[in-house]
Amino acid sequence: GAGVSQTPSNKVTEKGKYVELRCDPISGHTALYWYRQSLGQGPEFLIYFQGTGAADDSGLPNDRFFAVRPEGSVSTLKIQRTERGDSAVYLCASSSPGRKNEQFFGPGTRLTVL
Amino acid sequence: DQQVKQNSPSLSVQEGRISILNCDYTNSMFDYFLWYKKYPAEGPTFLISISSIKDKNEDGRFTVFLNKSAKHLSLHIVPSQPGDSAVYFCAARREGSWGKLQFGAGTQVVVTP
């Protein structure tokens, strides 16, 4: 079956612009997670959803970052007024209700802010 | 602050030998630990996990050991194979916060012929 997919795979933008990153979880997975990974570091938690609601958004660095999951499936991570420090790989993961301890990751979106 | 630490950025091991990866943590509220493997340009892939109520979990060539008193866990891979060459991340989850994993910085493993 299909895994977690993320689009675009690469995004280059200019400082100050707005970007949207999309995540399609594995079908039937009710929980969805966003992480970001900077060079030489492990993934850093941003937010996770259980269904349509954000269960924990404690990792969002500031109010420029926002994520939605309106129908409990696809999620969009939105970044306003991008800064060079936002450059990273943004990873999305999902997990099934019966095996919520295992998060299945997508390939990530590499965001570069010039 | 970094609550999950992998102090060895890289490890080189000969094919057929044992690979031992180490991870230390500082938060005593962590109750579940996981190891992920990552190839370039791919997302991390779940390998094996262990609950804090256990001290060992084995799955084929992979064994994870947990020493709660030392706040230390390790991943053993035996025998190591060329396909095991990847970055390995240790991750931990805090009790009551099951969706939020905290990752270490990773260890790059290279398995040589």
PDB file of C-alpha atoms in Angstrom:
ATOM      1  CA  GLY A   1       0.000   0.000   0.000  1.00  0.00           C
ATOM      2  CA  ALA A   2       0.963   3.632  -0.357  1.00  0.00           C
ATOM      3  CA  GLY A   3       3.029   5.233   2.339  1.00  0.00           C
ATOM      4  CA  VAL A   4       2.938   8.782   3.637  1.00  0.00           C
ATOM      5  CA  SER A   5       3.385  11.234   0.798  1.00  0.00           C
ATOM      6  CA  GLN A   6       4.504  14.835   1.011  1.00  0.00           C
ATOM      7  CA  THR A   7       4.383  17.574  -1.571  1.00  0.00           C
ATOM      8  CA  PRO A   8       6.328  19.338  -2.820  1.00  0.00           C
ATOM      9  CA  SER A   9       9.529  17.375  -2.340  1.00  0.00           C
ATOM     10  CA  ASN A  10      11.511  20.597  -2.601  1.00  0.00           C
ATOM     11  CA  LYS A  11      10.469  24.188  -2.092  1.00  0.00           C
ATOM     12  CA  VAL A  12      12.643  27.248  -2.586  1.00  0.00           C
ATOM     13  CA  THR A  13      11.228  30.563  -1.499  1.00  0.00           C
ATOM     14  CA  GLU A  14      12.356  34.043  -0.628  1.00  0.00           C
ATOM     15  CA  LYS A  15      12.518  35.511   2.831  1.00  0.00           C
ATOM     16  CA  GLY A  16       9.171  36.974   3.816  1.00  0.00           C
ATOM     17  CA  LYS A  17       7.059  34.754   1.569  1.00  0.00           C
ATOM     18  CA  TYR A  18       4.267  32.392   2.608  1.00  0.00           C
ATOM     19  CA  VAL A  19       4.537  28.625   2.009  1.00  0.00           C
ATOM     20  CA  GLU A  20       2.270  25.624   2.369  1.00  0.00           C
ATOM     21  CA  LEU A  21       3.508  22.076   2.762  1.00  0.00           C
ATOM     22  CA  ARG A  22       1.136  19.182   2.249  1.00  0.00           C
ATOM     23  CA  CYS A  23       1.002  15.737   3.825  1.00  0.00           C
ATOM     24  CA  ASP A  24      -1.109  12.754   2.769  1.00  0.00           C
ATOM     25  CA  PRO A  25      -1.076  10.133   5.527  1.00  0.00           C
ATOM     26  CA  ILE A  26      -1.495   6.408   5.111  1.00  0.00           C
ATOM     27  CA  SER A  27      -5.142   5.546   4.555  1.00  0.00           C
ATOM     28  CA  GLY A  28      -6.872   4.700   7.828  1.00  0.00           C
ATOM     29  CA  HIS A  29      -4.267   6.378  10.014  1.00  0.00           C
ATOM     30  CA  THR A  30      -6.003   8.692  12.444  1.00  0.00           C
ATOM     31  CA  ALA A  31      -2.983  10.395  13.969  1.00  0.00           C
ATOM     32  CA  LEU A  32      -0.717  12.711  11.995  1.00  0.00           C
ATOM     33  CA  TYR A  33       2.536  14.354  13.073  1.00  0.00           C
ATOM     34  CA  TRP A  34       4.781  17.124  11.802  1.00  0.00           C
ATOM     35  CA  TYR A  35       8.498  17.354  12.547  1.00  0.00           C
ATOM     36  CA  ARG A  36      11.314  19.378  11.097  1.00  0.00           C
ATOM     37  CA  GLN A  37      14.891  18.292  10.737  1.00  0.00           C
ATOM     38  CA  SER A  38      17.823  20.653  10.429  1.00  0.00           C
ATOM     39  CA  LEU A  39      21.182  19.552   9.077  1.00  0.00           C
ATOM     40  CA  GLY A  40      23.021  17.279  11.483  1.00  0.00           C
ATOM     41  CA  GLN A  41      20.107  17.083  13.897  1.00  0.00           C
ATOM     42  CA  GLY A  42      17.339  14.637  14.625  1.00  0.00           C
ATOM     43  CA  PRO A  43      13.703  15.391  13.828  1.00  0.00           C
ATOM     44  CA  GLU A  44      12.197  18.051  16.064  1.00  0.00           C
ATOM     45  CA  PHE A  45       8.532  17.726  16.995  1.00  0.00           C
ATOM     46  CA  LEU A  46       6.185  20.481  15.824  1.00  0.00           C
ATOM     47  CA  ILE A  47       2.566  19.347  16.190  1.00  0.00           C
ATOM     48  CA  TYR A  48       0.365  16.291  16.080  1.00  0.00           C
ATOM     49  CA  PHE A  49      -3.278  15.727  15.230  1.00  0.00           C
ATOM     50  CA  GLN A  50      -5.675  13.124  16.466  1.00  0.00           C
ATOM     51  CA  GLY A  51      -8.425  13.260  13.865  1.00  0.00           C
ATOM     52  CA  THR A  52      -9.136  16.864  12.925  1.00  0.00           C
ATOM     53  CA  GLY A  53      -7.950  18.473  16.121  1.00  0.00           C
ATOM     54  CA  ALA A  54      -4.447  19.407  17.174  1.00  0.00           C
ATOM     55  CA  ALA A  55      -3.711  17.275  20.234  1.00  0.00           C
ATOM     56  CA  ASP A  56      -0.355  18.876  20.948  1.00  0.00           C
ATOM     57  CA  ASP A  57       1.070  21.937  19.194  1.00  0.00           C
ATOM     58  CA  SER A  58       3.737  22.667  21.767  1.00  0.00           C
ATOM     59  CA  GLY A  59       6.532  22.301  19.215  1.00  0.00           C
ATOM     60  CA  LEU A  60       5.436  25.084  16.880  1.00  0.00           C
ATOM     61  CA  PRO A  61       8.244  27.646  17.235  1.00  0.00           C
ATOM     62  CA  ASN A  62       6.110  30.783  16.933  1.00  0.00           C
ATOM     63  CA  ASP A  63       2.857  32.119  15.526  1.00  0.00           C
ATOM     64  CA  ARG A  64       4.205  32.179  11.981  1.00  0.00           C
ATOM     65  CA  PHE A  65       3.662  28.414  11.921  1.00  0.00           C
ATOM     66  CA  PHE A  66       0.203  26.922  11.654  1.00  0.00           C
ATOM     67  CA  ALA A  67      -1.143  23.526  10.648  1.00  0.00           C
ATOM     68  CA  VAL A  68      -4.583  22.256   9.742  1.00  0.00           C
ATOM     69  CA  ARG A  69      -6.237  18.926   9.098  1.00  0.00           C
ATOM     70  CA  PRO A  70      -9.822  19.884   8.290  1.00  0.00           C
ATOM     71  CA  GLU A  71     -11.183  16.465   7.307  1.00  0.00           C
ATOM     72  CA  GLY A  72      -8.995  14.278   9.454  1.00  0.00           C
ATOM     73  CA  SER A  73      -6.856  13.072   6.564  1.00  0.00           C
ATOM     74  CA  VAL A  74      -4.634  15.460   4.559  1.00  0.00           C
ATOM     75  CA  SER A  75      -2.761  18.069   6.552  1.00  0.00           C
ATOM     76  CA  THR A  76      -1.172  21.344   5.529  1.00  0.00           C
ATOM     77  CA  LEU A  77       1.644  23.069   7.383  1.00  0.00           C
ATOM     78  CA  LYS A  78       1.595  26.798   6.743  1.00  0.00           C
ATOM     79  CA  ILE A  79       4.505  29.141   7.350  1.00  0.00           C
ATOM     80  CA  GLN A  80       4.046  32.884   7.104  1.00  0.00           C
ATOM     81  CA  ARG A  81       6.764  35.497   6.588  1.00  0.00           C
ATOM     82  CA  THR A  82       9.421  32.834   6.121  1.00  0.00           C
ATOM     83  CA  GLU A  83      12.879  33.412   7.554  1.00  0.00           C
ATOM     84  CA  ARG A  84      16.202  31.882   6.556  1.00  0.00           C
ATOM     85  CA  GLY A  85      16.205  29.953   9.811  1.00  0.00           C
ATOM     86  CA  ASP A  86      13.081  28.092   8.670  1.00  0.00           C
ATOM     87  CA  SER A  87      15.171  26.223   6.106  1.00  0.00           C
ATOM     88  CA  ALA A  88      14.981  22.527   6.986  1.00  0.00           C
ATOM     89  CA  VAL A  89      13.419  19.242   5.937  1.00  0.00           C
ATOM     90  CA  TYR A  90       9.818  19.099   7.124  1.00  0.00           C
ATOM     91  CA  LEU A  91       8.734  15.553   7.889  1.00  0.00           C
ATOM     92  CA  CYS A  92       5.223  14.250   8.235  1.00  0.00           C
ATOM     93  CA  ALA A  93       4.276  10.953   9.875  1.00  0.00           C
ATOM     94  CA  SER A  94       1.082   9.056  10.609  1.00  0.00           C
ATOM     95  CA  SER A  95       0.063   6.173  12.835  1.00  0.00           C
ATOM     96  CA  SER A  96      -2.849   3.788  13.050  1.00  0.00           C
ATOM     97  CA  PRO A  97      -5.249   3.606  16.001  1.00  0.00           C
ATOM     98  CA  GLY A  98      -4.088   0.134  16.947  1.00  0.00           C
ATOM     99  CA  ARG A  99      -0.367   0.860  16.707  1.00  0.00           C
ATOM    100  CA  LYS A 100      -0.024   4.457  17.694  1.00  0.00           C
ATOM    101  CA  ASN A 101       3.491   3.906  19.023  1.00  0.00           C
ATOM    102  CA  GLU A 102       4.808   3.407  15.499  1.00  0.00           C
ATOM    103  CA  GLN A 103       4.986   6.546  13.434  1.00  0.00           C
ATOM    104  CA  PHE A 104       5.418   6.035   9.696  1.00  0.00           C
ATOM    105  CA  PHE A 105       7.300   8.888   8.085  1.00  0.00           C
ATOM    106  CA  GLY A 106       7.076  10.399   4.648  1.00  0.00           C
ATOM    107  CA  PRO A 107      10.163  11.424   2.645  1.00  0.00           C
ATOM    108  CA  GLY A 108       9.900  15.055   3.733  1.00  0.00           C
ATOM    109  CA  THR A 109       9.782  18.425   2.044  1.00  0.00           C
ATOM    110  CA  ARG A 110      13.090  20.264   1.824  1.00  0.00           C
ATOM    111  CA  LEU A 111      12.383  23.958   2.377  1.00  0.00           C
ATOM    112  CA  THR A 112      15.028  26.501   1.452  1.00  0.00           C
ATOM    113  CA  VAL A 113      14.478  30.141   2.314  1.00  0.00           C
ATOM    114  CA  LEU A 114      16.805  32.465   0.420  1.00  0.00           C
TER     115      LEU A 114
ATOM    116  CA  ASP B   1      17.418  21.489  25.855  1.00  0.00           C
ATOM    117  CA  GLN B   2      18.479  18.178  24.343  1.00  0.00           C
ATOM    118  CA  GLN B   3      16.877  15.442  26.444  1.00  0.00           C
ATOM    119  CA  VAL B   4      17.905  12.582  24.169  1.00  0.00           C
ATOM    120  CA  LYS B   5      21.572  12.350  23.307  1.00  0.00           C
ATOM    121  CA  GLN B   6      23.521  10.233  20.900  1.00  0.00           C
ATOM    122  CA  ASN B   7      27.111  11.094  21.589  1.00  0.00           C
ATOM    123  CA  SER B   8      28.665   9.119  18.760  1.00  0.00           C
ATOM    124  CA  PRO B   9      28.037  10.857  15.442  1.00  0.00           C
ATOM    125  CA  SER B  10      29.470   7.955  13.472  1.00  0.00           C
ATOM    126  CA  LEU B  11      30.327   4.269  13.729  1.00  0.00           C
ATOM    127  CA  SER B  12      32.217   2.042  11.317  1.00  0.00           C
ATOM    128  CA  VAL B  13      31.833  -1.727  11.609  1.00  0.00           C
ATOM    129  CA  GLN B  14      32.891  -4.679   9.556  1.00  0.00           C
ATOM    130  CA  GLU B  15      30.277  -6.785   7.835  1.00  0.00           C
ATOM    131  CA  GLY B  16      29.279  -9.732  10.006  1.00  0.00           C
ATOM    132  CA  ARG B  17      30.334  -8.071  13.251  1.00  0.00           C
ATOM    133  CA  ILE B  18      28.151  -6.502  15.907  1.00  0.00           C
ATOM    134  CA  SER B  19      27.097  -2.839  15.761  1.00  0.00           C
ATOM    135  CA  ILE B  20      26.355  -1.207  19.099  1.00  0.00           C
ATOM    136  CA  LEU B  21      24.660   2.173  19.125  1.00  0.00           C
ATOM    137  CA  ASN B  22      24.204   4.109  22.328  1.00  0.00           C
ATOM    138  CA  CYS B  23      21.678   6.647  23.526  1.00  0.00           C
ATOM    139  CA  ASP B  24      21.348   8.552  26.792  1.00  0.00           C
ATOM    140  CA  TYR B  25      18.401  10.502  28.090  1.00  0.00           C
ATOM    141  CA  THR B  26      17.849  12.940  30.909  1.00  0.00           C
ATOM    142  CA  ASN B  27      14.069  12.975  31.436  1.00  0.00           C
ATOM    143  CA  SER B  28      12.907  10.319  33.912  1.00  0.00           C
ATOM    144  CA  MET B  29       9.328  10.786  32.646  1.00  0.00           C
ATOM    145  CA  PHE B  30      10.142   9.053  29.369  1.00  0.00           C
ATOM    146  CA  ASP B  31       8.287   5.738  29.277  1.00  0.00           C
ATOM    147  CA  TYR B  32       8.768   4.484  25.737  1.00  0.00           C
ATOM    148  CA  PHE B  33      11.807   4.396  23.508  1.00  0.00           C
ATOM    149  CA  LEU B  34      12.225   3.769  19.809  1.00  0.00           C
ATOM    150  CA  TRP B  35      14.954   3.367  17.234  1.00  0.00           C
ATOM    151  CA  TYR B  36      14.559   4.634  13.697  1.00  0.00           C
ATOM    152  CA  LYS B  37      16.777   4.105  10.672  1.00  0.00           C
ATOM    153  CA  LYS B  38      17.129   6.670   7.905  1.00  0.00           C
ATOM    154  CA  TYR B  39      18.541   6.443   4.413  1.00  0.00           C
ATOM    155  CA  PRO B  40      19.398   9.622   2.457  1.00  0.00           C
ATOM    156  CA  ALA B  41      16.410  11.401   0.909  1.00  0.00           C
ATOM    157  CA  GLU B  42      13.968   9.134   2.744  1.00  0.00           C
ATOM    158  CA  GLY B  43      11.989   9.542   5.931  1.00  0.00           C
ATOM    159  CA  PRO B  44      12.986   7.647   9.079  1.00  0.00           C
ATOM    160  CA  THR B  45      11.796   4.032   9.263  1.00  0.00           C
ATOM    161  CA  PHE B  46      10.737   2.441  12.534  1.00  0.00           C
ATOM    162  CA  LEU B  47      13.060  -0.361  13.644  1.00  0.00           C
ATOM    163  CA  ILE B  48      12.322  -1.462  17.166  1.00  0.00           C
ATOM    164  CA  SER B  49      10.958  -0.116  20.418  1.00  0.00           C
ATOM    165  CA  ILE B  50      10.927  -0.830  24.132  1.00  0.00           C
ATOM    166  CA  SER B  51       8.656   0.100  26.980  1.00  0.00           C
ATOM    167  CA  SER B  52      10.166   1.345  30.221  1.00  0.00           C
ATOM    168  CA  ILE B  53       8.770  -1.703  32.027  1.00  0.00           C
ATOM    169  CA  LYS B  54      11.146  -3.946  30.088  1.00  0.00           C
ATOM    170  CA  ASP B  55      14.908  -4.103  29.886  1.00  0.00           C
ATOM    171  CA  LYS B  56      15.280  -5.930  26.597  1.00  0.00           C
ATOM    172  CA  ASN B  57      13.416  -6.362  23.346  1.00  0.00           C
ATOM    173  CA  GLU B  58      14.584  -8.456  20.426  1.00  0.00           C
ATOM    174  CA  ASP B  59      13.460  -8.573  16.808  1.00  0.00           C
ATOM    175  CA  GLY B  60      15.563 -10.646  14.465  1.00  0.00           C
ATOM    176  CA  ARG B  61      19.023  -9.109  14.169  1.00  0.00           C
ATOM    177  CA  PHE B  62      18.040  -6.108  16.297  1.00  0.00           C
ATOM    178  CA  THR B  63      18.022  -5.999  20.082  1.00  0.00           C
ATOM    179  CA  VAL B  64      17.385  -2.972  22.246  1.00  0.00           C
ATOM    180  CA  PHE B  65      18.534  -2.843  25.859  1.00  0.00           C
ATOM    181  CA  LEU B  66      17.239  -0.352  28.413  1.00  0.00           C
ATOM    182  CA  ASN B  67      18.996   0.560  31.646  1.00  0.00           C
ATOM    183  CA  LYS B  68      16.598   2.854  33.465  1.00  0.00           C
ATOM    184  CA  SER B  69      18.828   3.547  36.423  1.00  0.00           C
ATOM    185  CA  ALA B  70      21.538   4.792  34.077  1.00  0.00           C
ATOM    186  CA  LYS B  71      19.038   6.436  31.707  1.00  0.00           C
ATOM    187  CA  HIS B  72      20.740   4.616  28.888  1.00  0.00           C
ATOM    188  CA  LEU B  73      19.651   2.464  25.998  1.00  0.00           C
ATOM    189  CA  SER B  74      21.518   0.701  23.283  1.00  0.00           C
ATOM    190  CA  LEU B  75      20.753  -0.946  19.974  1.00  0.00           C
ATOM    191  CA  HIS B  76      22.642  -4.065  18.958  1.00  0.00           C
ATOM    192  CA  ILE B  77      22.696  -5.211  15.356  1.00  0.00           C
ATOM    193  CA  VAL B  78      24.144  -8.632  14.762  1.00  0.00           C
ATOM    194  CA  PRO B  79      25.381  -9.607  12.289  1.00  0.00           C
ATOM    195  CA  SER B  80      25.835  -6.258  10.578  1.00  0.00           C
ATOM    196  CA  GLN B  81      25.096  -6.170   6.859  1.00  0.00           C
ATOM    197  CA  PRO B  82      25.963  -3.608   4.152  1.00  0.00           C
ATOM    198  CA  GLY B  83      22.283  -2.609   3.948  1.00  0.00           C
ATOM    199  CA  ASP B  84      22.470  -1.501   7.556  1.00  0.00           C
ATOM    200  CA  SER B  85      24.563   1.495   6.523  1.00  0.00           C
ATOM    201  CA  ALA B  86      22.307   4.414   7.448  1.00  0.00           C
ATOM    202  CA  VAL B  87      21.707   7.028  10.131  1.00  0.00           C
ATOM    203  CA  TYR B  88      20.123   5.641  13.291  1.00  0.00           C
ATOM    204  CA  PHE B  89      18.016   7.817  15.564  1.00  0.00           C
ATOM    205  CA  CYS B  90      17.064   7.109  19.118  1.00  0.00           C
ATOM    206  CA  ALA B  91      13.710   8.589  20.181  1.00  0.00           C
ATOM    207  CA  ALA B  92      11.791   8.806  23.435  1.00  0.00           C
ATOM    208  CA  ARG B  93       8.242   9.516  24.410  1.00  0.00           C
ATOM    209  CA  ARG B  94       7.122  11.080  27.633  1.00  0.00           C
ATOM    210  CA  GLU B  95       4.447   9.474  29.747  1.00  0.00           C
ATOM    211  CA  GLY B  96       1.092  11.060  28.933  1.00  0.00           C
ATOM    212  CA  SER B  97       2.342  12.582  25.682  1.00  0.00           C
ATOM    213  CA  TRP B  98       2.264   9.630  23.338  1.00  0.00           C
ATOM    214  CA  GLY B  99       2.303  11.583  20.109  1.00  0.00           C
ATOM    215  CA  LYS B 100       5.403  13.631  20.744  1.00  0.00           C
ATOM    216  CA  LEU B 101       8.703  11.913  20.085  1.00  0.00           C
ATOM    217  CA  GLN B 102      11.989  13.508  21.051  1.00  0.00           C
ATOM    218  CA  PHE B 103      14.891  12.431  18.897  1.00  0.00           C
ATOM    219  CA  GLY B 104      18.612  12.289  19.353  1.00  0.00           C
ATOM    220  CA  ALA B 105      20.941  13.754  16.737  1.00  0.00           C
ATOM    221  CA  GLY B 106      21.622  10.395  15.125  1.00  0.00           C
ATOM    222  CA  THR B 107      24.562   8.065  14.544  1.00  0.00           C
ATOM    223  CA  GLN B 108      25.843   7.403  11.029  1.00  0.00           C
ATOM    224  CA  VAL B 109      26.661   3.703  10.674  1.00  0.00           C
ATOM    225  CA  VAL B 110      28.906   2.475   7.886  1.00  0.00           C
ATOM    226  CA  VAL B 111      29.231  -1.270   7.383  1.00  0.00           C
ATOM    227  CA  THR B 112      32.375  -2.155   5.475  1.00  0.00           C
ATOM    228  CA  PRO B 113      32.972  -5.390   3.537  1.00  0.00           C
TER     229      PRO B 113
END
